[in-house]
Amino acid sequence: MSTPTESFPEAEIIQNTESNATKGAGALVEWFRASTQYINAHRGKTFVVALSGEALASEHLRNLVSDLTLLHSLGVKLVLVHGARPQIDAALTAAKLQLEFHKGMRVTDPDSLAVIASVVGAESIRLEALFSAGTTSSTSAPLAVAGSEALTLSRGNFITAMPIGVHNGIDFHHTGRVRRVKAAAIAKRLEERTIVLQSNLGYSLTGEIFNLTAEEVATELAIAIKADKLIFLVPQEGVCDEQGELITSLNPASAALAAERFSASDIDIDKSLGGALKACIKANAAGVNRAHLIGYRSNGALIRELFTREGAGSLISDDSLDTLRQATIDDVSAILSLIRPLEADGTLVERSRERLETEIENFKVIELEGAIIACAALYRTSESLAEIACIATHPNYRRGGLGARLLQSLSAEAKRLGIEKVFVLTTVTAHWFIDHGFAQGTLDDLPEQRQALYNLQRKSKIFLKSV
Ligand SMILES: CC(C)(COP(=O)(O)OP(=O)(O)OC[C@H]1O[C@@H](n2cnc3c(N)ncnc32)[C@H](O)[C@@H]1OP(=O)(O)O)[C@@H](O)C(=O)NCCC(=O)NCCS
């Protein structure tokens, strides 16, 4: 039989499709292998996930439910706390009832409470229905074998509430705060491998219903059950800096600054992000080590944040006290002492102090308690290409993800500048860049003037990555 391409052109299409499929499968296998360490790390851990009413109303809800089911299937103990603010506003308006807020807190008078209770109940039921569906997302990934025990949700009166009361003459009626969380009852449900579903409603010891914020319920619940993670699914990508660049990790101090910035905004979703940040800081301080803000509008962001090194959202934790920032002229000496040993062993090309001083704006550094522990630079070489260079982590701080954060931050910076691809020249670190999604290229892939600077003796390998 002759080779397919000569006599059967469609064979070529099949071949291409097959090779694309194999490539696709290859990438999936690579990704899955790389996620093993995270699957092991998360198994048996308890995550409290806050789903705002906006997230429930979004077109991404089915995918979120799929991702949450996957987490459960991978052995994570899940508590879902949902709100219903936009749904409540719509129902109160439809019922011709007033929407009354003071200092951002809703006044829940008896008439409103009746509407609120039915709306919140309906949202809980809708979620239960979604988790009960055999298949759900567009990929028709099997969610749960219909009727199987594997995916059971449990609800209950887990939250004891108390009234907010009267403030400045304003009676908030059935607007309340969390008084107590029935942590043991929740833990028991989680041990039975059910997903605990909690709404923003709580019940008082007087038997009354109180309207709480899902944010407060999620935070107090996470603290009470000593959760390993508190996750807020937010409309934004996560916490972004003034240039719109995602900040992948914040320590409580930088989170507090960001919370202030967002809470001062006139935009509602920014204010909510400020509130979620404050809740993360509170939970952190009370022992919930890791809190995440993850975008619900980005398909699969939850999975990418939890199962990839790069992540896809913002982590607030006290683990890292370091700060990733723009370098300044004051950092030149510290950067030189960091890179000199690497220049000496040939890992990095030599850079004079004068050159570093003139190029310092291209550098970012990671500072820990005043010491520069990692650095990297971004050089634009054409309209669509930029070089990442001089990436180095102090030996004492390696394997902590600092290099990855710098790479991610510079790639995001490049993207913000409208650059399509970043490239690196390396002699001894090829596999690390491959780990981070770079693919080998050739000198021809570089802009002419960069080709002219290529050191033929050094024979660095060239790797590129789309941003
Ligand atoms: C490469 C480097 C920047 C990574 O910094 P880091 O802060 O340790 O980065 P991360 O924590 O994100 O990554 C650590 C992982 O990279 C791996 N790694 C480090 N150097 C590597 C190399 N040369 N080749 C392959 N993998 C490497 C580590 O083994 C570790 O892998 P693991 O997570 O599977 O244990 C750091 O090792 C370094 O400063 N090396 C010397 C300078 C250098 O090579 N710079 C690049 C020149 S082009």
XYZ file of C-alpha atoms and ligand atoms in Angstrom, residues 309 342 347-348 391-394 397-405 425-433 435-436, ligand 1:
76
model
C 2.472 25.320 39.924
C 26.338 32.168 38.525
C 25.342 29.730 34.113
C 24.649 33.410 33.470
C 16.632 34.683 36.272
C 18.191 33.524 39.508
C 17.138 32.408 42.972
C 19.494 32.427 45.935
C 15.555 29.739 48.698
C 15.371 27.461 45.694
C 12.545 24.991 45.062
C 10.060 27.270 46.738
C 8.394 28.459 43.587
C 10.179 31.826 43.519
C 11.595 31.209 40.037
C 8.156 30.175 38.819
C 6.573 33.319 40.270
C 18.662 31.619 26.084
C 19.987 28.963 28.420
C 22.889 26.601 28.714
C 22.043 24.559 31.835
C 18.380 25.220 32.675
C 16.498 23.958 29.617
C 14.348 21.445 31.466
C 13.201 24.025 33.971
C 11.920 26.214 31.172
C 8.625 22.487 32.837
C 7.134 25.973 32.550
C 16.342 27.904 37.832
C 16.057 28.562 39.065
C 15.860 29.975 38.664
C 14.706 28.036 39.682
O 14.478 28.788 40.780
P 13.560 28.227 41.932
O 13.236 29.353 42.752
O 14.247 27.085 42.572
O 12.314 27.785 41.074
P 11.118 26.832 41.416
O 10.977 26.631 42.856
O 10.027 27.444 40.695
O 11.511 25.467 40.682
C 12.225 24.550 41.340
C 12.243 23.312 40.475
O 13.106 23.565 39.345
C 14.031 22.525 39.277
N 15.257 23.042 38.663
C 16.110 23.978 39.161
N 17.131 24.171 38.318
C 16.924 23.327 37.274
C 17.642 23.049 36.075
N 18.789 23.665 35.795
N 17.114 22.133 35.213
C 15.950 21.499 35.510
N 15.212 21.718 36.628
C 15.714 22.617 37.497
C 14.233 22.090 40.723
O 14.711 20.769 40.796
C 12.814 22.138 41.222
O 12.113 21.031 40.746
P 11.060 20.228 41.690
O 9.983 21.195 42.026
O 10.564 19.140 40.810
O 11.817 19.806 42.881
C 17.154 28.351 40.140
O 17.330 27.040 40.314
C 18.445 29.078 39.805
O 18.648 30.195 40.241
N 19.327 28.426 39.037
C 20.602 29.054 38.662
C 20.392 30.162 37.673
C 19.805 29.687 36.387
O 19.977 28.555 35.959
N 19.037 30.580 35.768
C 18.490 30.360 34.469
C 19.518 30.738 33.453
S 18.908 30.796 31.849
